[in-house]
PDB file of C-alpha atoms in Angstrom:
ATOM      1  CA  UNK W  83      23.336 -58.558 123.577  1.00 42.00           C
ATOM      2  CA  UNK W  84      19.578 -57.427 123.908  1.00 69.00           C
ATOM      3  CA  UNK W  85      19.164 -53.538 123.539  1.00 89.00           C
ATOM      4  CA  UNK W  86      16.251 -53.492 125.931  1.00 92.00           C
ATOM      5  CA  UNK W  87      15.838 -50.522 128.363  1.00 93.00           C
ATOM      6  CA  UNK W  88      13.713 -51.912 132.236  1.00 93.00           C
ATOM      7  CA  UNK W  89      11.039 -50.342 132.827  1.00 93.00           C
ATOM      8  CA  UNK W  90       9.982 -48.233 136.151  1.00 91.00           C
ATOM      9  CA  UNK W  91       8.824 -50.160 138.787  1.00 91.00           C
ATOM     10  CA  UNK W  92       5.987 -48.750 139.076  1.00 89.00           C
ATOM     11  CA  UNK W  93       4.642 -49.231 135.026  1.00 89.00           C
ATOM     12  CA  UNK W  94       5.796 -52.921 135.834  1.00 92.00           C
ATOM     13  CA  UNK W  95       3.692 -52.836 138.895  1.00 92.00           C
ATOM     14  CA  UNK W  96       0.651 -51.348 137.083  1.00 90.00           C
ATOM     15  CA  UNK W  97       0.744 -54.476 134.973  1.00 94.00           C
ATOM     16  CA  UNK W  98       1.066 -57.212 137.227  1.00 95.00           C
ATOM     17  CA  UNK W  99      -2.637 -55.499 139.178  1.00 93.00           C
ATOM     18  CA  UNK W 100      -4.078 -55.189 135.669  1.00 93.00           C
ATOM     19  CA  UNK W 101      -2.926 -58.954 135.250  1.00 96.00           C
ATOM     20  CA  UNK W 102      -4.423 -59.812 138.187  1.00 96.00           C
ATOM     21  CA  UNK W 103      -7.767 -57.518 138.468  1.00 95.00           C
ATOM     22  CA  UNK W 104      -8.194 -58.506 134.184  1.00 92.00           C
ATOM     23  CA  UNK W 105      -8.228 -54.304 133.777  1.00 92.00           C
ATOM     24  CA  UNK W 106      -7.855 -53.280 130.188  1.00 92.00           C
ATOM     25  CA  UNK W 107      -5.229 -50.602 129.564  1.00 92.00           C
ATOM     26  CA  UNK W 108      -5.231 -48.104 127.049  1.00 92.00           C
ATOM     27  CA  UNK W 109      -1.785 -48.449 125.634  1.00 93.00           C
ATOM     28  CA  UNK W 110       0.329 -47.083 122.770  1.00 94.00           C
ATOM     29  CA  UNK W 111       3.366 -49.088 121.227  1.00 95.00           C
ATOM     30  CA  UNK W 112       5.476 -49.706 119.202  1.00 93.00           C
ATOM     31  CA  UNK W 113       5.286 -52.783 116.840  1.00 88.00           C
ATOM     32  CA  UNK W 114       8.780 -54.945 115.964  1.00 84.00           C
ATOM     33  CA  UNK W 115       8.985 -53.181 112.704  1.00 90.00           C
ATOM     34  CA  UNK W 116       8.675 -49.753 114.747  1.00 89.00           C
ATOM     35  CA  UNK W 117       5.162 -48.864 113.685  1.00 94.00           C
ATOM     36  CA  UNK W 118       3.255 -46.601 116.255  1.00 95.00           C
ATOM     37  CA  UNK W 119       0.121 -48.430 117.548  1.00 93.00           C
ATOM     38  CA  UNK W 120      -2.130 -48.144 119.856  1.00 93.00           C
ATOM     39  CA  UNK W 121      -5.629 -49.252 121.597  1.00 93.00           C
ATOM     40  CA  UNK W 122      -7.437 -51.413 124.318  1.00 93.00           C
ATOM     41  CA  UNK W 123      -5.065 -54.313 125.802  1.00 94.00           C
ATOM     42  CA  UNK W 124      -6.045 -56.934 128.328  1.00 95.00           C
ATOM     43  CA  UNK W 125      -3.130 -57.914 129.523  1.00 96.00           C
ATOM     44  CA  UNK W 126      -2.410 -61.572 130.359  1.00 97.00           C
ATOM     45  CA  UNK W 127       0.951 -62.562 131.805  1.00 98.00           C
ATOM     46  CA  UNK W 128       4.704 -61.129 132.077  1.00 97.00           C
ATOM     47  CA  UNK W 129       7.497 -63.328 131.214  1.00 96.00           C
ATOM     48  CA  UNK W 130      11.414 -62.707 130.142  1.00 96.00           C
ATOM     49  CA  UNK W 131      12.740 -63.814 126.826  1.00 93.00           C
ATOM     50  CA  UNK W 132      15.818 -63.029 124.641  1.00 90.00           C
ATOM     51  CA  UNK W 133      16.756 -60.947 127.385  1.00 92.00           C
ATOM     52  CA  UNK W 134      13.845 -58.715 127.573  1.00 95.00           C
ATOM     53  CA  UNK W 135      10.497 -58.090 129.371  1.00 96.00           C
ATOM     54  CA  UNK W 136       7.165 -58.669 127.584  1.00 97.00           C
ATOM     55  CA  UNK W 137       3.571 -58.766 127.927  1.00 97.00           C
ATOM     56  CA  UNK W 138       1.499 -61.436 126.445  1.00 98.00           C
ATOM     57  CA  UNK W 139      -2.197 -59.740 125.790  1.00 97.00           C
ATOM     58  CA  UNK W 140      -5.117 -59.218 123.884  1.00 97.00           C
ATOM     59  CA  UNK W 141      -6.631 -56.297 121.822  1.00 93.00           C
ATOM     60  CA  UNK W 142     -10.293 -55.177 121.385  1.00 89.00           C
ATOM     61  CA  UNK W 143     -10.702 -57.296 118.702  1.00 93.00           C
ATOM     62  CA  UNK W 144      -9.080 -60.433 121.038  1.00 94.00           C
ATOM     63  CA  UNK W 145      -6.290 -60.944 119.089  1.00 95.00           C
ATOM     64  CA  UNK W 146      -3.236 -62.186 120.911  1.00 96.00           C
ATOM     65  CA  UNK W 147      -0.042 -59.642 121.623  1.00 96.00           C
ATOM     66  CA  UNK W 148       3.609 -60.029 122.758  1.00 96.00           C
ATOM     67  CA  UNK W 149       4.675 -56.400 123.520  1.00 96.00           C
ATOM     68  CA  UNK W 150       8.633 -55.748 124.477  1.00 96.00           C
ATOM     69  CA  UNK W 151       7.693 -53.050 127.885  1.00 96.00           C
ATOM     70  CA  UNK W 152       9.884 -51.116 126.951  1.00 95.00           C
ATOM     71  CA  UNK W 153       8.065 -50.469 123.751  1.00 95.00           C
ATOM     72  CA  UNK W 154       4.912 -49.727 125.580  1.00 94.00           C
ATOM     73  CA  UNK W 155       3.649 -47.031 126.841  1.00 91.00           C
ATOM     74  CA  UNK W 156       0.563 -46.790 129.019  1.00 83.00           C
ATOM     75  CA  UNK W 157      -2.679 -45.173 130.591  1.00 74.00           C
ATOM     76  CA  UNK W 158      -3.844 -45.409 133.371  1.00 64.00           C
ATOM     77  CA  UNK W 159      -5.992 -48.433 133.761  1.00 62.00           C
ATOM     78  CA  UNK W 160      -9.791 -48.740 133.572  1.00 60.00           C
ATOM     79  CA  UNK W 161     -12.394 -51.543 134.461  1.00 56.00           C
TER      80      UNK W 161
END
């Protein structure tokens, strides 16, 4: 059994627009081995495994993310 926690609508709503505009978000997270992170995401696609939510993206640098949302925490988005 998965312990992940759904998001609010509306943070899963955010995404899907900055999916769809290609907004970069300024995000904080938290990495699988719990380390705090955070930056610039451009954020690619949504999709459900093991359970769970994630977002496949890209940092500054352009390298390729899978974030668990509920390990996510966002800004508001900008262009």
């Amino acid at each position: 059994m998965s312990d992940y926690q759904p998001i609010a609508c509306a943070s899963h709503d955010l995404l899907e627009i900055a999916i769809l505009r290609r907004l970069r978000l300024r995000a904080r997270w938290r990495s699988d081995e719990g380390e705090s992170c955070s930056g610039i995401l451009i954020p690619l696609d949504l999709n459900v495994r093991d359970g769970a939510e994630w977002l496949t993206a890209t940092d500054s640098d352009g390298a390729a993310l899978q974030l668990r949302l509920d390990r996510l925490e966002l800004a508001k988005p900008f262009e």
